[in-house]
Tab-separated table of C-alpha atoms and ligand atoms in Angstrom:
chain	number	residue	atom	x	y	z
A	25	MET	CA	128.509	104.796	120.023
A	26	SER	CA	130.215	101.618	118.550
A	27	GLY	CA	128.927	98.194	117.354
A	28	GLY	CA	125.279	97.515	117.216
A	29	LEU	CA	122.676	98.056	114.595
A	30	ARG	CA	123.270	100.854	112.022
A	31	VAL	CA	120.093	102.744	111.509
A	32	THR	CA	119.594	105.497	108.528
A	33	VAL	CA	116.603	107.722	109.309
A	34	THR	CA	115.130	109.937	106.452
A	35	GLY	CA	113.203	112.828	107.618
A	36	GLY	CA	114.912	112.725	110.932
A	37	ALA	CA	114.720	116.435	111.589
A	38	GLY	CA	110.890	116.369	111.450
A	39	PHE	CA	108.367	115.759	114.158
A	40	ILE	CA	108.068	111.839	114.185
A	41	GLY	CA	111.714	111.383	112.808
A	42	SER	CA	113.238	113.581	115.764
A	43	ASN	CA	111.237	111.711	118.259
A	44	LEU	CA	112.524	108.312	116.720
A	45	VAL	CA	116.007	109.428	116.832
A	46	SER	CA	115.791	110.094	120.569
A	47	TRP	CA	114.195	106.651	120.977
A	48	LEU	CA	116.892	104.948	118.987
A	49	LEU	CA	119.674	106.622	120.795
A	50	ARG	CA	118.171	104.967	124.115
A	51	GLU	CA	118.033	101.596	122.521
A	52	ALA	CA	121.018	99.580	123.434
A	53	ALA	CA	120.860	97.354	120.277
A	54	VAL	CA	121.324	100.477	118.072
A	55	GLY	CA	125.009	101.518	117.393
A	56	ARG	CA	125.103	104.381	114.743
A	57	ILE	CA	122.445	106.587	113.465
A	58	THR	CA	122.554	108.497	110.323
A	59	VAL	CA	119.947	111.190	109.610
A	60	VAL	CA	119.029	112.510	106.054
A	61	ASP	CA	116.857	115.582	105.882
A	62	ASP	CA	116.669	118.624	103.568
A	63	CYS	CA	115.004	120.712	106.437
A	64	SER	CA	112.154	121.771	104.152
A	65	THR	CA	109.466	121.204	106.693
A	66	GLY	CA	111.682	119.913	109.696
A	67	SER	CA	114.596	121.696	111.454
A	68	THR	CA	117.719	120.531	113.357
A	69	ASP	CA	116.359	122.390	116.308
A	70	LEU	CA	113.899	119.705	116.779
A	71	LEU	CA	116.943	117.230	117.303
A	72	GLY	CA	118.336	119.370	120.217
A	73	GLY	CA	121.341	117.814	121.816
A	74	ASP	CA	120.634	114.520	119.842
A	75	LEU	CA	122.054	116.342	116.702
A	76	ALA	CA	125.714	115.766	118.172
A	77	GLU	CA	124.923	112.121	118.581
A	78	VAL	CA	124.106	111.321	115.087
A	79	ASP	CA	125.693	111.625	111.669
A	80	PHE	CA	123.493	114.279	110.162
A	81	ARG	CA	123.520	114.635	106.353
A	82	CYS	CA	121.524	117.822	105.105
A	83	GLY	CA	120.192	116.924	101.667
A	84	SER	CA	117.300	115.335	99.754
A	85	VAL	CA	116.157	111.681	99.560
A	86	LEU	CA	116.071	112.548	95.894
A	87	ASP	CA	119.943	112.989	95.729
A	88	ALA	CA	121.000	109.451	94.718
A	89	ASP	CA	124.711	109.865	95.591
A	90	LEU	CA	123.752	111.335	99.013
A	91	MET	CA	121.485	108.401	99.531
A	92	GLY	CA	123.964	105.834	98.511
A	93	ARG	CA	126.412	107.174	101.082
A	94	ALA	CA	123.766	107.464	103.819
A	95	VAL	CA	122.545	103.822	103.332
A	96	ALA	CA	125.832	102.168	102.818
A	97	GLY	CA	126.277	99.688	105.615
A	98	ALA	CA	123.033	100.245	107.179
A	99	ASP	CA	121.157	97.492	108.759
A	100	ALA	CA	117.801	99.381	108.659
A	101	VAL	CA	116.474	102.362	106.938
A	102	VAL	CA	113.534	104.233	108.410
A	103	HIS	CA	112.017	106.325	105.562
A	104	LEU	CA	109.961	109.171	106.964
A	105	ALA	CA	110.944	112.127	104.714
A	106	ALA	CA	108.100	113.349	102.704
A	107	LEU	CA	105.971	116.536	102.227
A	108	PRO	CA	103.261	115.450	104.753
A	109	SER	CA	100.207	117.488	103.973
A	110	VAL	CA	97.130	116.870	101.905
A	111	PRO	CA	96.398	120.575	101.352
A	112	ARG	CA	99.956	121.181	100.230
A	113	SER	CA	99.687	118.428	97.703
A	114	VAL	CA	96.377	119.758	96.334
A	115	LYS	CA	98.333	122.996	95.857
A	116	ASP	CA	101.289	121.508	94.324
A	117	PRO	CA	100.821	117.802	93.358
A	118	LEU	CA	104.159	117.387	91.484
A	119	ALA	CA	106.150	118.557	94.427
A	120	SER	CA	104.414	115.982	96.602
A	121	HIS	CA	104.934	113.339	94.030
A	122	HIS	CA	108.572	114.087	93.573
A	123	ALA	CA	109.370	113.909	97.340
A	124	ASN	CA	107.027	111.216	98.368
A	125	ALA	CA	106.740	108.733	95.519
A	126	THR	CA	110.140	109.248	93.662
A	127	GLY	CA	111.696	109.950	96.920
A	128	THR	CA	110.700	106.485	98.253
A	129	LEU	CA	111.907	104.884	95.085
A	130	GLN	CA	115.325	106.570	95.592
A	131	VAL	CA	115.573	105.309	99.036
A	132	LEU	CA	114.760	101.867	97.811
A	133	GLU	CA	117.286	102.022	95.043
A	134	ALA	CA	119.988	102.882	97.598
A	135	ALA	CA	118.910	100.045	99.766
A	136	ARG	CA	119.052	97.625	96.944
A	137	ARG	CA	122.526	98.600	95.999
A	138	ALA	CA	123.543	98.597	99.640
A	139	GLY	CA	122.810	94.806	100.107
A	140	GLY	CA	119.347	94.811	101.272
A	141	PRO	CA	118.914	96.356	104.767
A	142	LEU	CA	115.363	96.402	106.076
A	143	VAL	CA	113.389	99.397	104.840
A	144	ILE	CA	110.514	100.740	107.163
A	145	ALA	CA	108.468	103.552	105.389
A	146	ALA	CA	105.786	105.794	106.468
A	147	SER	CA	102.491	105.388	104.398
A	148	SER	CA	99.292	107.010	105.582
A	149	SER	CA	95.809	106.266	106.457
A	150	SER	CA	94.884	108.928	103.741
A	151	VAL	CA	95.187	106.073	101.168
A	152	TYR	CA	91.801	104.720	102.299
A	153	GLY	CA	90.240	107.982	101.299
A	154	ALA	CA	86.646	107.266	100.062
A	155	GLN	CA	86.761	103.713	101.272
A	156	PRO	CA	83.634	103.563	103.403
A	157	ASN	CA	84.348	100.575	105.590
A	158	LEU	CA	85.108	101.261	109.211
A	159	PRO	CA	87.409	100.370	110.875
A	160	LYS	CA	89.931	100.417	107.874
A	161	ALA	CA	91.569	97.060	107.269
A	162	GLU	CA	94.561	96.639	104.992
A	163	TYR	CA	92.670	94.328	102.681
A	164	ASP	CA	90.091	97.093	102.104
A	165	ARG	CA	90.583	98.729	98.624
A	166	PRO	CA	92.364	102.064	98.947
A	167	ILE	CA	90.448	104.898	97.144
A	168	PRO	CA	92.904	108.016	97.531
A	169	LEU	CA	91.251	111.286	97.313
A	170	SER	CA	94.291	113.596	97.196
A	171	PRO	CA	97.729	113.747	95.396
A	172	TYR	CA	99.276	113.239	98.944
A	173	ALA	CA	97.412	109.954	99.386
A	174	VAL	CA	98.244	108.786	95.879
A	175	SER	CA	101.971	109.381	96.424
A	176	LYS	CA	101.624	107.351	99.792
A	177	LEU	CA	99.884	104.530	97.980
A	178	ALA	CA	102.791	104.447	95.278
A	179	ALA	CA	105.278	104.626	97.959
A	180	GLU	CA	103.962	101.489	99.955
A	181	ALA	CA	103.242	99.597	96.626
A	182	TYR	CA	107.070	100.280	95.573
A	183	LEU	CA	108.109	98.503	98.895
A	184	GLY	CA	105.960	95.652	98.122
A	185	ALA	CA	107.470	95.438	94.485
A	186	TYR	CA	111.000	95.796	95.813
A	187	HIS	CA	110.327	92.889	98.154
A	188	ALA	CA	108.787	90.796	95.230
A	189	CYS	CA	111.567	91.613	92.693
A	190	TYR	CA	114.672	91.896	94.708
A	191	GLY	CA	113.742	90.032	98.102
A	192	LEU	CA	114.287	93.225	100.069
A	193	PRO	CA	112.956	93.004	103.551
A	194	VAL	CA	110.349	95.832	103.906
A	195	LEU	CA	107.750	97.083	106.220
A	196	PRO	CA	105.285	99.852	105.019
A	197	LEU	CA	103.418	101.279	107.869
A	198	ARG	CA	100.201	103.293	107.473
A	199	PHE	CA	100.309	105.999	110.079
A	200	PHE	CA	96.934	107.359	111.186
A	201	ASN	CA	96.831	110.927	113.027
A	202	VAL	CA	100.194	110.977	114.950
A	203	TYR	CA	100.384	113.698	117.588
A	204	GLY	CA	102.887	114.471	120.339
A	205	PRO	CA	105.736	116.577	121.480
A	206	ARG	CA	107.775	118.367	118.728
A	207	GLN	CA	104.847	118.618	116.232
A	208	ARG	CA	104.727	122.406	115.253
A	209	ALA	CA	101.993	124.540	114.948
A	210	GLY	CA	101.920	128.099	113.437
A	211	HIS	CA	102.172	127.087	109.757
A	212	ALA	CA	99.437	126.647	107.198
A	213	TYR	CA	99.558	122.906	107.247
A	214	ALA	CA	99.513	122.383	111.050
A	215	ALA	CA	97.722	119.207	112.224
A	216	VAL	CA	94.698	119.543	114.717
A	217	VAL	CA	96.450	118.639	117.950
A	218	PRO	CA	99.444	121.135	117.933
A	219	ALA	CA	97.247	123.854	116.279
A	220	TRP	CA	94.573	123.679	118.947
A	221	ILE	CA	97.104	123.588	121.797
A	222	ASP	CA	98.883	126.533	120.460
A	223	ALA	CA	95.751	128.607	119.880
A	224	ALA	CA	94.550	127.725	123.506
A	225	LEU	CA	97.953	128.720	124.845
A	226	HIS	CA	97.840	132.076	123.221
A	227	GLY	CA	94.255	132.911	124.065
A	228	ARG	CA	92.716	132.176	120.597
A	229	ALA	CA	89.628	130.150	119.682
A	230	VAL	CA	90.085	126.686	118.135
A	231	THR	CA	88.550	126.037	114.663
A	232	VAL	CA	86.502	123.133	114.099
A	233	HIS	CA	85.672	122.436	110.427
A	234	GLY	CA	82.004	121.161	110.323
A	235	ASP	CA	80.020	119.919	113.379
A	236	GLY	CA	83.049	118.289	115.083
A	237	ALA	CA	81.636	114.843	114.930
A	238	GLN	CA	84.177	113.506	112.662
A	239	THR	CA	86.405	111.081	114.398
A	240	ARG	CA	90.194	110.310	114.338
A	241	ASP	CA	92.296	107.357	115.342
A	242	LEU	CA	94.878	109.520	117.283
A	243	THR	CA	98.213	107.840	117.804
A	244	CYS	CA	100.845	109.158	120.231
A	245	VAL	CA	104.127	109.465	118.564
A	246	ASP	CA	105.759	107.468	121.488
A	247	THR	CA	103.600	104.665	120.380
A	248	VAL	CA	104.743	105.053	116.742
A	249	CYS	CA	108.600	105.124	117.922
A	250	GLN	CA	108.011	102.010	120.042
A	251	VAL	CA	106.663	100.041	117.150
A	252	ILE	CA	109.359	101.144	114.825
A	253	THR	CA	112.162	100.566	117.267
A	254	THR	CA	110.767	96.915	117.884
A	255	ALA	CA	110.463	96.470	114.150
A	256	ILE	CA	114.352	97.342	113.705
A	257	THR	CA	115.491	95.259	116.597
A	258	GLY	CA	113.210	92.332	115.788
A	259	LYS	CA	113.726	92.794	112.140
A	260	VAL	CA	109.884	92.609	111.342
A	261	VAL	CA	109.087	92.162	107.773
A	262	SER	CA	105.798	92.654	105.800
A	263	PRO	CA	105.398	93.280	102.158
A	264	TRP	CA	101.715	94.154	102.893
A	265	PRO	CA	101.127	97.470	104.473
A	266	VAL	CA	100.328	97.563	108.138
A	267	ASN	CA	98.099	99.877	109.952
A	268	LEU	CA	99.999	101.750	112.692
A	269	ALA	CA	97.019	102.860	115.029
A	270	LEU	CA	95.178	100.959	117.789
A	271	GLY	CA	91.443	101.288	116.728
A	272	THR	CA	90.560	104.308	118.905
A	273	ARG	CA	87.902	106.737	117.797
A	274	THR	CA	87.974	110.237	119.137
A	275	SER	CA	85.729	112.939	117.768
A	276	LEU	CA	86.962	116.465	117.416
A	277	LEU	CA	84.624	117.619	120.093
A	278	ASP	CA	85.809	114.885	122.387
A	279	LEU	CA	89.409	116.064	121.597
A	280	ALA	CA	88.474	119.598	122.426
A	281	ARG	CA	87.052	118.390	125.913
A	282	VAL	CA	89.969	116.426	126.815
A	283	LEU	CA	92.377	118.943	125.739
A	284	GLY	CA	90.590	121.549	127.902
A	285	ASP	CA	90.729	119.335	130.882
A	286	VAL	CA	94.641	118.896	130.312
A	287	LEU	CA	94.911	122.649	129.924
A	288	GLY	CA	92.796	123.492	132.930
A	289	ALA	CA	90.426	125.644	130.935
A	290	PRO	CA	87.719	124.613	128.426
A	291	LEU	CA	88.704	125.525	124.794
A	292	ARG	CA	86.864	128.266	122.973
A	293	VAL	CA	85.364	126.388	119.843
A	294	GLU	CA	84.404	128.159	116.494
A	295	HIS	CA	82.855	126.178	113.720
A	296	THR	CA	83.554	126.919	110.199
A	297	GLY	CA	82.293	125.127	107.060
A	298	PRO	CA	83.468	121.591	106.311
A	299	ARG	CA	86.922	121.240	104.573
A	300	PRO	CA	86.833	119.817	100.947
A	301	GLY	CA	88.441	116.385	100.938
A	302	ASP	CA	88.225	115.912	104.619
A	303	VAL	CA	87.570	112.180	105.632
A	304	THR	CA	84.559	112.072	108.072
A	305	HIS	CA	85.762	108.967	110.146
A	306	SER	CA	89.035	107.528	110.288
A	307	GLN	CA	89.568	104.326	112.518
A	308	ALA	CA	92.274	101.615	111.918
A	309	ASP	CA	91.639	97.875	112.230
A	310	PRO	CA	94.629	97.065	114.474
A	311	SER	CA	94.564	93.219	114.039
A	312	LEU	CA	97.507	92.852	111.744
A	313	LEU	CA	99.627	95.480	113.813
A	314	LEU	CA	99.018	93.434	117.007
A	315	ASN	CA	99.710	90.158	115.361
A	316	LEU	CA	103.167	91.503	114.287
A	317	PHE	CA	103.790	93.550	117.510
A	318	PRO	CA	101.922	91.683	120.331
A	319	ASP	CA	103.804	93.607	123.093
A	320	VAL	CA	103.056	97.044	121.791
A	321	ARG	CA	102.117	99.226	124.855
A	322	PRO	CA	100.114	102.342	123.353
A	323	VAL	CA	100.256	105.515	125.054
A	324	VAL	CA	96.485	106.448	126.097
A	325	LEU	CA	95.081	109.803	124.639
A	326	ARG	CA	95.013	111.661	127.928
A	327	GLU	CA	98.605	110.763	128.967
A	328	GLY	CA	99.771	111.621	125.334
A	329	LEU	CA	98.111	115.034	125.259
A	330	GLU	CA	99.625	115.703	128.739
A	331	ARG	CA	103.097	115.146	127.395
A	332	THR	CA	102.292	117.127	124.303
A	333	VAL	CA	100.917	120.203	126.202
A	334	ALA	CA	104.049	120.176	128.398
A	335	TRP	CA	106.257	120.528	125.367
A	336	HIS	CA	104.201	123.267	124.106
A	337	ARG	CA	104.187	125.083	127.326
A	338	ASP	CA	107.922	124.714	127.603
A	339	ARG	CA	108.300	126.102	124.111
A	340	THR	CA	105.985	128.971	124.557
A	341	ALA	CA	107.644	129.958	127.884
A	342	ARG	CA	111.054	129.901	125.999
A	343	GLU	CA	109.605	132.033	123.171
A	344	ARG	CA	108.313	134.664	125.728
A	345	GLY	CA	111.684	134.641	127.352
B	5	NAD	P1	107.501	116.411	109.187
B	5	NAD	O1	107.317	117.244	108.119
B	5	NAD	O2	107.712	116.965	110.660
B	5	NAD	O3	108.767	115.539	108.756
B	5	NAD	C1	109.012	115.182	107.499
B	5	NAD	C2	110.604	115.435	107.393
B	5	NAD	O4	110.959	114.998	106.062
B	5	NAD	C3	110.951	116.893	107.541
B	5	NAD	O5	112.006	116.975	108.597
B	5	NAD	C4	111.380	117.412	106.239
B	5	NAD	O6	112.267	118.482	106.235
B	5	NAD	C5	111.971	116.049	105.444
B	5	NAD	N1	111.726	116.105	104.068
B	5	NAD	C6	110.803	116.369	103.391
B	5	NAD	N2	111.268	116.314	101.947
B	5	NAD	C7	112.427	115.740	102.081
B	5	NAD	C8	113.326	115.406	101.158
B	5	NAD	N3	113.042	115.398	99.792
B	5	NAD	N4	114.533	114.926	101.412
B	5	NAD	C9	114.898	114.792	102.710
B	5	NAD	N5	114.084	115.290	103.658
B	5	NAD	C10	112.887	115.627	103.368
B	5	NAD	O7	106.308	115.433	109.273
B	5	NAD	P2	105.975	114.116	110.084
B	5	NAD	O8	104.514	114.346	110.745
B	5	NAD	O9	107.047	113.802	111.107
B	5	NAD	O10	105.784	112.867	109.085
B	5	NAD	C11	106.836	111.859	108.933
B	5	NAD	C12	106.153	110.831	107.929
B	5	NAD	O11	104.995	110.346	108.553
B	5	NAD	C13	105.907	111.491	106.603
B	5	NAD	O12	106.178	110.498	105.605
B	5	NAD	C14	104.581	111.680	106.682
B	5	NAD	O13	103.910	111.586	105.275
B	5	NAD	C15	104.100	110.360	107.380
B	5	NAD	N6	102.691	110.517	108.140
B	5	NAD	C16	102.650	111.281	109.208
B	5	NAD	C17	101.315	111.569	109.961
B	5	NAD	C18	101.142	112.310	110.973
B	5	NAD	O14	99.968	112.287	111.522
B	5	NAD	N7	102.078	113.226	111.568
B	5	NAD	C19	100.273	110.838	109.235
B	5	NAD	C20	100.452	109.870	108.251
B	5	NAD	C21	101.686	109.867	107.669
């Protein structure tokens, strides 16, 4: 690769980050990609053959020298590195704060010193927390309910402050429930889609906390990558956080039904008690997103689940040899 935009991706060995790297490698306007990841929850395995195409720096965003080198000369920084789990943050709030809030500050400092590349960072719908309004709009007051949500609120607020104080071009994006290929199951903090697909492929029942009527605005990772790639090439800036979801509302029971269809056999559902801190309904108001990205072509749920199931089937087959 030569010429073109230089992009640094933190958390590029994770689920969303590794998908984004694949997208950016296919984008003609992008010339050089640097990835920073400490592989605490991600793995270079997720990058597959793409690993050879990028400048991979193994280390933490908390390392100021490493970040200085990784961001020098960049046109854009996509900051995805984080400890991305509510229950993990409840267990160890300081670790989440360091990685997510202080880590973001470190990325912004590196960007400021590097002359001000565009900084796009992942925030989360969890910042809305106990905010009762539906759908969730960016002007609704965030009422975070977990240390993770607070760390994400701090992160997006730091982006706004760096824009106000130093004129740094920024774009904080509130991801909702992102799903897709390369999102792993088999660990304590697995998200619902990979956990359920993995359970079904291994003949286990899936667990629904509560009655299953709770709803989620499920967003395919390809939609997220499309938006971020457009933001980099079109230099889209917003000091104000932007919801990255399309305003869809899928109940867990509906998700189980569609997944059963895609898998070719109904899921075996077991209900357990509701999980403390769980948000009942989560749905984005996508107006601001559609305003900034009028050409976004979201992947619909069934198609996204088909791609996800295909990835899990492939992985399961390889594990079984
Ligand atoms: P992930 O765990 O797969 O990816 C996070 C990556 O960051 C991992 O590769 C991990 O090793 C790396 N990392 C963690 N701490 C680091 C540090 N201190 N320095 C360098 N690298 C570090 O998670 P993901 O689902 O791909 O999430 C990506 C981002 O999107 C995170 O910021 C997360 O909070 C946010 N987000 C995700 C979702 C979702 O549904 N997946 C929803 C809302 C927000």
